CSV table of C-alpha atoms and ligand atoms in Angstrom, one decimal:
chain,number,residue,atom,x,y,z
A,1,MET,CA,-28.7,-14.3,-28.9
A,2,SER,CA,-25.4,-13.3,-31.1
A,3,SER,CA,-22.5,-11.3,-29.8
A,4,SER,CA,-21.4,-8.6,-31.7
A,5,VAL,CA,-18.4,-6.0,-31.5
A,6,SER,CA,-17.8,-2.5,-32.7
A,7,GLU,CA,-14.9,-2.9,-34.6
A,8,PRO,CA,-11.8,-0.4,-34.8
A,9,THR,CA,-11.4,0.7,-38.5
A,10,GLU,CA,-7.9,2.2,-39.6
A,11,SER,CA,-6.4,4.8,-37.4
A,12,SER,CA,-6.6,8.4,-39.0
A,13,PRO,CA,-4.0,11.2,-37.7
A,14,ALA,CA,-6.7,12.0,-34.9
A,15,GLY,CA,-6.4,8.4,-33.5
A,16,PRO,CA,-8.3,4.9,-34.1
A,17,THR,CA,-12.1,5.6,-35.4
A,18,VAL,CA,-14.6,3.0,-34.4
A,19,LYS,CA,-17.6,2.0,-36.1
A,20,SER,CA,-20.5,-0.3,-35.0
A,21,SER,CA,-21.2,-3.2,-36.8
A,22,PRO,CA,-24.5,-3.6,-38.3
A,23,ARG,CA,-25.7,-5.6,-35.4
A,24,GLY,CA,-24.4,-3.4,-33.0
A,25,GLY,CA,-24.1,-4.1,-29.1
A,26,LEU,CA,-26.6,-1.1,-28.3
A,27,ALA,CA,-29.5,-1.9,-30.6
A,28,SER,CA,-29.0,-5.9,-29.5
A,29,VAL,CA,-29.2,-4.9,-25.8
A,30,SER,CA,-31.7,-2.0,-26.3
A,31,ARG,CA,-33.9,-4.6,-28.1
A,32,LEU,CA,-33.8,-6.9,-25.1
A,33,VAL,CA,-34.8,-3.9,-22.9
A,34,LYS,CA,-37.8,-2.8,-25.1
A,35,LEU,CA,-38.9,-6.4,-25.0
A,36,GLY,CA,-38.8,-6.4,-21.3
A,37,ARG,CA,-36.0,-8.8,-20.6
A,38,CYS,CA,-33.8,-7.1,-18.5
A,39,LYS,CA,-35.4,-5.6,-15.2
A,40,ASN,CA,-32.5,-6.6,-12.6
A,41,VAL,CA,-29.7,-4.4,-14.5
A,42,VAL,CA,-26.4,-4.0,-12.5
A,43,VAL,CA,-24.2,-1.3,-13.8
A,44,VAL,CA,-20.4,-1.2,-13.2
A,45,ALA,CA,-18.7,1.9,-13.5
A,46,GLY,CA,-14.9,3.7,-13.2
A,47,ALA,CA,-13.5,7.1,-13.9
A,48,GLY,CA,-14.5,7.1,-17.5
A,49,ILE,CA,-17.8,8.5,-16.8
A,50,SER,CA,-16.8,11.6,-14.9
A,51,THR,CA,-13.9,12.5,-17.6
A,52,ALA,CA,-16.9,14.7,-19.6
A,53,SER,CA,-17.3,16.4,-15.9
A,54,GLY,CA,-14.1,17.5,-16.0
A,55,ILE,CA,-12.5,15.1,-13.5
A,56,PRO,CA,-9.4,13.3,-15.2
A,57,ASP,CA,-9.4,9.2,-15.2
A,58,PHE,CA,-6.6,7.6,-13.4
A,59,ARG,CA,-4.7,5.7,-16.1
A,60,THR,CA,-5.3,7.3,-19.8
A,61,PRO,CA,-1.7,8.0,-20.7
A,62,GLY,CA,-0.9,11.8,-20.5
A,63,THR,CA,-4.2,13.2,-19.0
A,64,GLY,CA,-5.0,10.4,-16.2
A,65,LEU,CA,-4.1,11.3,-12.5
A,66,TYR,CA,-1.3,9.0,-12.2
A,67,ALA,CA,0.6,10.5,-14.9
A,68,ASN,CA,0.4,14.0,-13.3
A,69,LEU,CA,1.5,13.4,-9.5
A,70,ALA,CA,5.2,14.6,-10.2
A,71,LYS,CA,5.2,17.0,-7.8
A,72,TYR,CA,4.3,14.8,-4.8
A,73,ASN,CA,7.9,12.8,-5.0
A,74,ILE,CA,6.2,9.4,-4.4
A,75,PRO,CA,8.0,6.0,-5.5
A,76,TYR,CA,5.0,5.1,-7.8
A,77,PRO,CA,1.7,6.8,-8.5
A,78,GLU,CA,-0.2,4.2,-6.8
A,79,ALA,CA,1.3,5.3,-3.4
A,80,ILE,CA,-0.8,8.2,-3.1
A,81,PHE,CA,-3.8,5.9,-2.3
A,82,ASN,CA,-1.2,3.1,-0.1
A,83,ILE,CA,-2.2,3.2,3.3
A,84,ASP,CA,1.2,2.2,4.3
A,85,TYR,CA,2.5,5.3,2.5
A,86,PHE,CA,-0.2,7.5,4.2
A,87,SER,CA,0.4,6.0,7.4
A,88,ASN,CA,4.1,7.3,7.2
A,89,ASP,CA,3.2,10.4,5.1
A,90,PRO,CA,-0.2,11.4,4.7
A,91,ARG,CA,1.0,14.8,3.1
A,92,PRO,CA,1.0,13.8,-0.6
A,93,PHE,CA,-2.7,12.5,-0.3
A,94,PHE,CA,-3.7,15.5,1.6
A,95,SER,CA,-2.3,17.9,-0.9
A,96,LEU,CA,-4.3,16.0,-3.6
A,97,ALA,CA,-7.3,15.7,-1.7
A,98,LYS,CA,-7.7,19.2,-1.9
A,99,GLU,CA,-8.3,19.0,-5.4
A,100,LEU,CA,-10.0,15.8,-5.3
A,101,TYR,CA,-12.7,16.9,-2.7
A,102,PRO,CA,-16.4,16.8,-4.2
A,103,GLY,CA,-17.9,20.0,-5.1
A,104,ARG,CA,-16.5,21.8,-8.1
A,105,HIS,CA,-18.1,19.2,-10.5
A,106,ARG,CA,-21.6,18.4,-11.8
A,107,PRO,CA,-22.9,15.1,-13.2
A,108,ASN,CA,-22.9,14.4,-17.0
A,109,TYR,CA,-25.4,12.6,-19.4
A,110,ILE,CA,-23.9,9.2,-18.4
A,111,HIS,CA,-24.8,10.0,-14.9
A,112,TYR,CA,-28.0,10.5,-16.0
A,113,PHE,CA,-28.5,7.9,-18.0
A,114,ILE,CA,-28.0,5.7,-14.9
A,115,HIS,CA,-30.8,7.4,-13.0
A,116,MET,CA,-33.0,7.2,-15.9
A,117,LEU,CA,-32.4,3.2,-15.4
A,118,HIS,CA,-33.5,3.6,-12.0
A,119,HIS,CA,-36.4,5.7,-12.9
A,120,LYS,CA,-37.6,3.1,-15.2
A,121,GLY,CA,-37.4,0.5,-12.5
A,122,LEU,CA,-34.9,-1.6,-14.0
A,123,LEU,CA,-31.8,-0.6,-11.9
A,124,LEU,CA,-30.6,-3.2,-9.7
A,125,ARG,CA,-27.7,-1.8,-8.4
A,126,MET,CA,-24.9,0.5,-9.6
A,127,TYR,CA,-21.3,-0.5,-8.4
A,128,THR,CA,-19.0,2.5,-8.8
A,129,GLN,CA,-15.2,2.8,-8.3
A,130,ASN,CA,-15.7,6.6,-8.1
A,131,ILE,CA,-15.0,8.8,-5.3
A,132,ASP,CA,-16.2,11.8,-6.9
A,133,GLY,CA,-19.9,11.6,-5.5
A,134,LEU,CA,-21.3,12.4,-9.1
A,135,GLU,CA,-23.8,9.2,-9.0
A,136,LYS,CA,-25.6,10.6,-5.8
A,137,ILE,CA,-25.2,14.4,-7.1
A,138,SER,CA,-27.3,13.3,-10.1
A,139,GLY,CA,-30.1,11.9,-7.8
A,140,ILE,CA,-29.2,8.0,-8.1
A,141,PRO,CA,-30.4,6.8,-4.2
A,142,ASP,CA,-28.2,5.4,-1.9
A,143,ASP,CA,-29.9,2.0,-2.1
A,144,LYS,CA,-29.3,1.8,-5.4
A,145,LEU,CA,-25.6,2.6,-5.3
A,146,VAL,CA,-22.3,0.8,-3.7
A,147,GLU,CA,-19.4,3.0,-3.8
A,148,ALA,CA,-17.1,0.4,-3.6
A,149,HIS,CA,-13.9,2.3,-3.4
A,150,GLY,CA,-15.6,4.6,-0.5
A,151,SER,CA,-16.5,8.3,-0.6
A,152,PHE,CA,-15.2,11.5,1.1
A,153,ALA,CA,-18.8,11.7,2.6
A,154,THR,CA,-17.2,10.2,6.0
A,155,ALA,CA,-14.2,10.4,7.8
A,156,SER,CA,-12.4,7.9,10.5
A,157,CYS,CA,-9.4,7.1,12.3
A,158,HIS,CA,-7.0,5.3,9.6
A,159,LEU,CA,-5.7,3.1,12.4
A,160,CYS,CA,-8.7,2.4,15.2
A,161,TYR,CA,-11.9,3.2,12.6
A,162,THR,CA,-13.0,5.8,15.2
A,163,PRO,CA,-15.4,7.9,12.9
A,164,PHE,CA,-14.7,11.8,12.7
A,165,PRO,CA,-17.0,14.2,11.7
A,166,ALA,CA,-16.4,14.5,7.9
A,167,GLN,CA,-16.9,18.4,7.6
A,168,GLU,CA,-14.0,18.7,10.5
A,169,ALA,CA,-11.6,16.5,8.4
A,170,LYS,CA,-12.5,18.5,5.3
A,171,SER,CA,-11.7,21.9,6.9
A,172,SER,CA,-8.4,21.0,8.4
A,173,ILE,CA,-7.4,19.1,5.3
A,174,MET,CA,-8.2,22.0,3.0
A,175,SER,CA,-6.4,24.4,5.7
A,176,ASP,CA,-3.0,22.1,5.4
A,177,LYS,CA,-3.8,20.7,8.8
A,178,VAL,CA,-3.6,16.9,9.7
A,179,PRO,CA,-6.9,15.6,11.1
A,180,VAL,CA,-6.2,13.8,14.2
A,181,CYS,CA,-8.2,10.8,16.0
A,182,THR,CA,-9.8,12.0,19.1
A,183,PHE,CA,-9.6,8.3,20.7
A,184,CYS,CA,-5.9,7.2,19.6
A,185,GLN,CA,-4.1,10.0,18.0
A,186,ALA,CA,-3.4,8.7,14.6
A,187,THR,CA,-4.2,10.7,11.2
A,188,VAL,CA,-7.9,10.7,10.1
A,189,LYS,CA,-8.7,10.4,6.4
A,190,PRO,CA,-11.7,10.3,4.1
A,191,ASP,CA,-13.4,7.0,4.1
A,192,ILE,CA,-11.9,6.2,0.2
A,193,VAL,CA,-10.5,2.9,0.0
A,194,PHE,CA,-6.7,2.7,0.0
A,195,PHE,CA,-4.8,-0.2,-1.5
A,196,GLY,CA,-4.3,-2.2,1.8
A,197,GLU,CA,-7.5,-1.5,2.9
A,198,ASP,CA,-11.0,-3.6,3.2
A,199,LEU,CA,-13.7,-2.6,0.7
A,200,PRO,CA,-17.2,-1.1,2.6
A,201,GLU,CA,-19.4,-3.5,3.9
A,202,LYS,CA,-22.1,-2.5,1.5
A,203,TYR,CA,-19.7,-4.5,-1.0
A,204,PHE,CA,-20.8,-7.4,-0.2
A,205,LEU,CA,-24.3,-6.9,-1.7
A,206,HIS,CA,-22.4,-8.0,-5.1
A,207,SER,CA,-22.9,-11.8,-3.9
A,208,LYS,CA,-26.8,-11.2,-3.8
A,209,ASP,CA,-26.8,-9.0,-6.8
A,210,PHE,CA,-25.1,-10.5,-9.6
A,211,PRO,CA,-26.4,-13.8,-9.8
A,212,LYS,CA,-29.7,-12.3,-9.9
A,213,ALA,CA,-28.6,-9.5,-12.8
A,214,ASP,CA,-30.3,-10.0,-16.1
A,215,LEU,CA,-28.1,-7.3,-17.8
A,216,LEU,CA,-24.8,-6.2,-16.9
A,217,ILE,CA,-23.5,-2.6,-18.2
A,218,VAL,CA,-19.8,-2.2,-17.9
A,219,MET,CA,-18.7,1.7,-18.5
A,220,GLY,CA,-15.4,3.9,-18.2
A,221,THR,CA,-13.1,1.5,-16.3
A,222,SER,CA,-9.9,-0.2,-17.2
A,223,LEU,CA,-10.6,-3.4,-15.2
A,224,GLN,CA,-7.9,-3.4,-13.7
A,225,ILE,CA,-8.1,-2.6,-10.1
A,226,GLU,CA,-9.2,-6.3,-8.1
A,227,PRO,CA,-11.3,-7.3,-6.3
A,228,PHE,CA,-13.7,-5.0,-8.4
A,229,ALA,CA,-12.7,-6.0,-11.6
A,230,SER,CA,-13.9,-9.5,-11.3
A,231,LEU,CA,-17.4,-8.8,-10.4
A,232,VAL,CA,-17.9,-8.8,-13.8
A,233,ASN,CA,-17.4,-12.6,-14.1
A,234,THR,CA,-19.9,-13.3,-11.6
A,235,VAL,CA,-23.5,-12.4,-13.6
A,236,ARG,CA,-24.9,-16.0,-14.7
A,237,SER,CA,-23.1,-17.3,-18.2
A,238,THR,CA,-26.2,-16.6,-20.1
A,239,VAL,CA,-26.7,-12.8,-18.7
A,240,PRO,CA,-25.6,-10.4,-21.8
A,241,ARG,CA,-22.6,-8.1,-20.7
A,242,LEU,CA,-22.2,-4.5,-22.4
A,243,LEU,CA,-19.0,-2.7,-22.6
A,244,LEU,CA,-19.2,1.1,-23.0
A,245,ASN,CA,-15.7,2.3,-22.9
A,246,ARG,CA,-12.8,4.0,-25.1
A,247,ASP,CA,-11.0,0.6,-25.6
A,248,ALA,CA,-11.8,-3.3,-25.0
A,249,VAL,CA,-10.9,-4.4,-21.4
A,250,GLY,CA,-11.0,-7.3,-19.4
A,251,PRO,CA,-12.8,-10.1,-20.5
A,252,PHE,CA,-14.1,-8.1,-23.4
A,253,GLN,CA,-10.7,-8.3,-24.9
A,254,LYS,CA,-11.5,-11.7,-26.0
A,255,VAL,CA,-11.5,-12.4,-29.9
A,256,PRO,CA,-14.1,-13.3,-31.0
A,257,LEU,CA,-16.6,-12.1,-27.8
A,258,LYS,CA,-18.0,-14.7,-25.7
A,259,LYS,CA,-21.9,-15.2,-26.9
A,260,GLY,CA,-23.7,-12.7,-25.2
A,261,ASP,CA,-20.8,-9.8,-24.8
A,262,TYR,CA,-21.6,-6.3,-26.6
A,263,MET,CA,-19.1,-3.9,-26.6
A,264,GLU,CA,-19.6,0.0,-28.1
A,265,LEU,CA,-16.0,1.5,-28.3
A,266,GLY,CA,-15.5,5.5,-28.5
A,267,ASP,CA,-16.5,8.1,-26.4
A,268,LEU,CA,-18.8,7.5,-23.5
A,269,VAL,CA,-21.3,10.5,-24.0
A,270,ASP,CA,-21.8,9.9,-27.8
A,271,THR,CA,-22.3,6.2,-27.0
A,272,VAL,CA,-24.6,6.7,-24.1
A,273,ARG,CA,-26.6,9.2,-25.8
A,274,ARG,CA,-27.0,7.0,-29.0
A,275,PHE,CA,-28.0,4.5,-26.5
A,276,ALA,CA,-30.7,6.6,-24.9
A,277,GLU,CA,-31.9,7.6,-28.2
A,278,ILE,CA,-32.1,3.8,-29.4
A,279,LEU,CA,-34.4,3.2,-26.4
A,280,GLY,CA,-36.2,6.4,-26.9
A,281,TRP,CA,-35.2,7.9,-23.2
A,282,HIS,CA,-33.0,10.9,-24.9
A,283,SER,CA,-35.6,13.6,-24.0
A,284,GLU,CA,-37.0,12.2,-20.7
A,285,ILE,CA,-33.0,12.2,-20.0
A,286,GLN,CA,-32.7,15.8,-20.8
A,287,ASP,CA,-35.7,16.7,-18.6
A,288,LEU,CA,-34.1,14.9,-15.8
A,289,MET,CA,-30.8,16.6,-16.1
A,290,ALA,CA,-32.2,20.0,-16.5
A,291,GLY,CA,-34.9,19.6,-13.6
A,292,ARG,CA,-32.0,18.4,-11.1
A,293,GLU,CA,-29.1,20.9,-12.9
A,294,ASN,CA,-31.4,23.8,-12.8
A,295,GLY,CA,-29.1,26.0,-14.8
A,296,THR,CA,-26.0,25.0,-13.2
A,297,ILE,CA,-23.2,24.8,-16.1
A,298,LEU,CA,-22.4,21.1,-16.7
A,299,THR,CA,-18.8,20.8,-17.8
A,300,SER,CA,-15.9,22.0,-15.6
A,301,SER,CA,-12.7,21.4,-15.2
A,302,PHE,CA,-9.9,21.6,-12.5
A,303,PRO,CA,-8.5,25.2,-12.1
A,304,ALA,CA,-5.8,26.0,-14.1
A,305,SER,CA,-3.6,26.3,-11.1
A,306,SER,CA,-4.2,22.8,-10.1
A,307,VAL,CA,-1.4,20.4,-10.1
A,308,LEU,CA,-3.5,17.9,-12.6
A,309,SER,CA,-3.6,20.7,-15.0
A,310,ARG,CA,-0.2,22.3,-14.3
A,311,ASN,CA,1.4,18.7,-14.5
A,312,VAL,CA,-0.2,17.4,-17.7
A,313,ARG,CA,2.2,18.8,-20.2
A,314,GLY,CA,5.8,17.6,-20.0
A,315,ARG,CA,5.3,14.4,-18.4
A,316,GLY,CA,4.8,11.3,-20.2
A,317,PRO,CA,2.3,8.3,-19.9
A,318,THR,CA,2.4,6.2,-16.7
A,319,GLN,CA,1.2,2.8,-17.2
A,320,THR,CA,0.8,1.2,-14.2
A,321,LYS,CA,0.4,-2.7,-13.8
A,322,THR,CA,-2.7,-4.8,-12.9
A,323,THR,CA,-3.0,-4.2,-9.3
A,324,GLY,CA,-4.9,-5.8,-6.1
A,325,LEU,CA,-6.9,-3.4,-3.9
A,326,GLY,CA,-7.0,-4.4,-0.3
A,327,ARG,CA,-5.0,-7.1,1.3
A,328,ARG,CA,-6.8,-10.3,0.1
A,329,GLY,CA,-5.9,-10.7,-3.6
A,330,ALA,CA,-7.8,-10.3,-6.3
A,331,SER,CA,-9.5,-13.7,-7.0
A,332,GLU,CA,-11.4,-13.4,-3.2
A,333,PRO,CA,-13.8,-10.3,-3.4
A,334,ARG,CA,-14.3,-9.3,0.3
A,335,GLY,CA,-16.1,-6.6,2.0
A,336,ARG,CA,-14.6,-4.5,4.9
A,337,ILE,CA,-14.2,-6.6,7.9
A,338,PRO,CA,-17.6,-6.4,9.9
A,339,PRO,CA,-17.2,-3.9,12.6
A,340,LYS,CA,-17.7,-5.8,15.4
A,341,SER,CA,-14.6,-7.2,14.9
A,342,ARG,CA,-13.1,-3.9,14.9
A,343,PRO,CA,-13.1,-1.6,18.1
A,344,GLY,CA,-14.3,1.6,17.2
A,345,ALA,CA,-14.8,0.5,13.6
A,346,ARG,CA,-17.8,2.1,11.5
A,347,GLY,CA,-21.0,0.2,12.3
A,348,PRO,CA,-23.3,-0.7,9.6
A,349,SER,CA,-25.7,2.1,10.7
A,350,SER,CA,-23.3,4.8,9.2
A,351,SER,CA,-25.6,7.1,7.1
A,352,SER,CA,-24.7,5.7,3.5
A,353,GLU,CA,-24.9,2.0,4.4
A,354,LYS,CA,-28.3,0.4,4.7
A,355,SER,CA,-29.1,-2.8,5.1
A,356,ASP,CA,-30.6,-4.8,2.1
A,357,SER,CA,-34.3,-4.8,3.2
A,358,GLU,CA,-34.0,-1.1,3.8
A,359,THR,CA,-32.7,-0.2,0.7
A,360,ASP,CA,-35.2,-2.4,-1.1
A,361,SER,CA,-38.0,-0.3,0.6
A,362,LYS,CA,-36.7,3.1,0.2
A,363,SER,CA,-38.7,4.9,-2.3
A,364,THR,CA,-37.3,7.6,-4.3
A,365,VAL,CA,-37.7,11.2,-5.4
A,366,SER,CA,-37.2,12.1,-8.9
A,367,THR,CA,-37.8,15.3,-10.9
A,368,VAL,CA,-39.5,13.4,-13.6
A,369,SER,CA,-43.2,13.3,-13.4
A,370,SER,CA,-43.7,9.8,-15.3
A,371,SER,CA,-43.4,6.9,-12.8
A,372,PRO,CA,-41.4,3.8,-13.0
A,373,SER,CA,-42.7,1.5,-15.8
A,374,ASN,CA,-42.8,-1.4,-13.9
B,1,LIG,P1,-8.9,4.0,-15.2
B,1,LIG,O1,-8.3,5.4,-15.3
B,1,LIG,O2,-8.0,2.9,-14.8
B,1,LIG,O3,-10.1,3.5,-16.6
B,1,LIG,C1,-10.7,4.3,-17.2
B,1,LIG,C2,-11.5,3.8,-18.2
B,1,LIG,O4,-12.3,4.9,-18.9
B,1,LIG,C3,-10.1,3.5,-19.2
B,1,LIG,O5,-10.3,2.5,-20.0
B,1,LIG,C4,-10.4,4.9,-20.2
B,1,LIG,O6,-10.1,4.5,-21.6
B,1,LIG,C5,-12.1,4.8,-20.1
B,1,LIG,N1,-12.4,6.4,-20.3
B,1,LIG,C6,-12.0,7.5,-19.8
B,1,LIG,N2,-12.5,8.6,-20.3
B,1,LIG,C7,-13.2,8.3,-21.5
B,1,LIG,C8,-14.2,8.3,-22.2
B,1,LIG,N3,-14.9,9.9,-22.5
B,1,LIG,N4,-15.3,7.9,-23.1
B,1,LIG,C9,-15.0,6.3,-23.0
B,1,LIG,N5,-14.1,5.9,-22.0
B,1,LIG,C10,-13.1,6.6,-21.3
B,1,LIG,O7,-10.0,4.1,-14.1
B,1,LIG,P2,-11.0,3.3,-13.2
B,1,LIG,O8,-11.1,1.8,-14.1
B,1,LIG,O9,-12.1,3.9,-12.5
B,1,LIG,O10,-8.6,3.5,-7.0
B,1,LIG,O11,-10.2,3.1,-12.0
B,1,LIG,C11,-10.1,2.1,-11.1
B,1,LIG,C12,-9.4,2.3,-9.6
B,1,LIG,O12,-8.0,2.5,-10.0
B,1,LIG,C13,-9.9,3.7,-9.2
B,1,LIG,O13,-11.0,3.3,-8.3
B,1,LIG,C14,-8.7,4.1,-8.2
B,1,LIG,C15,-7.7,3.8,-9.0
B,1,LIG,O14,-6.2,3.5,-8.3
B,1,LIG,C16,-8.8,4.1,-5.7
B,1,LIG,O15,-8.6,5.6,-6.2
B,1,LIG,C17,-8.5,3.5,-4.7
């Protein structure tokens, strides 16, 4: 198998344009899929898959969330998701959380493409860093999804991990009150993973999934945050890896690319749509999307009054350095400490976290009429 790269052409006033090489990554990978060589696809995703839904990513200069936190008066952008900072003063995060809570945004074509991988019986697992919940809304079932940086779907005490009703936490936060743990009186927060916290238990599935993968698709992430970023290096060395992103990131920055690595640079919706067209899935994805969205307007943006919109102007870009999420450092992906070692911690039976055997046997409801192809 040969590797191929989409090479940037000369810059234009509108920014660099990208053209695909004749043996482009999409064509090569599509051929493998059509030949039936990719039946255990792992998708690794980040904020770039949700920008088409109107949610800013984190690190794009100017528009990214980290470039637009001036009003919070925090010492550095990532402090907003730092557990020690939160412990000391939860107000900046709670203020931002009011804007981040899922509900205002809809999945886009990219989410439905991933759902289609599942529908075709090809998706082994999707690992997302996103906390917007759009994967679930698009219908990707729980058992196919690892929300590595947690979600707003549950809440617990940031100190003793006693579960707290998520809806009650949301109501408090939305009305500028601090939700307090009924057990230890410490502050409750939604279960999104902060810097300095362990990743969810379900993240451990990676140790089984990545060695089993026969295709890795990396989408919309800067691969800057560990331990998540290193996951892409844990597939077998012969497994094709495809990066779909605006720019080359992580191991895809290597020139030339490693044999078996492919990338297609550009806007993700355009790229994914072309991928779907080559695969012959485009109209099925459109049907799936139309069926689930049921007439809902698909793209939206934060309201004009939101800090994210308001502060975009007049703030320079903020570029952060590679940062580790969790206490254990970049080279050692670890999941959340098993609950029994922490009194009051969330148990494995929490609603969104099923065991592997449960997940593999769970069936899926889909609005598309054809059945999985394998
Ligand atoms: P980043 O903002 O770091 O990276 C997003 C990537 O997607 C960048 O490479 C963008 O160029 C690319 N991108 C954005 N929009 C795109 C588009 N329309 N088409 C193509 N590419 C596009 O976001 P993540 O990698 O997800 O942690 O960030 C990882 C973690 O850092 C987050 O989960 C968050 C943050 O700190 C927590 O919140 C705990």
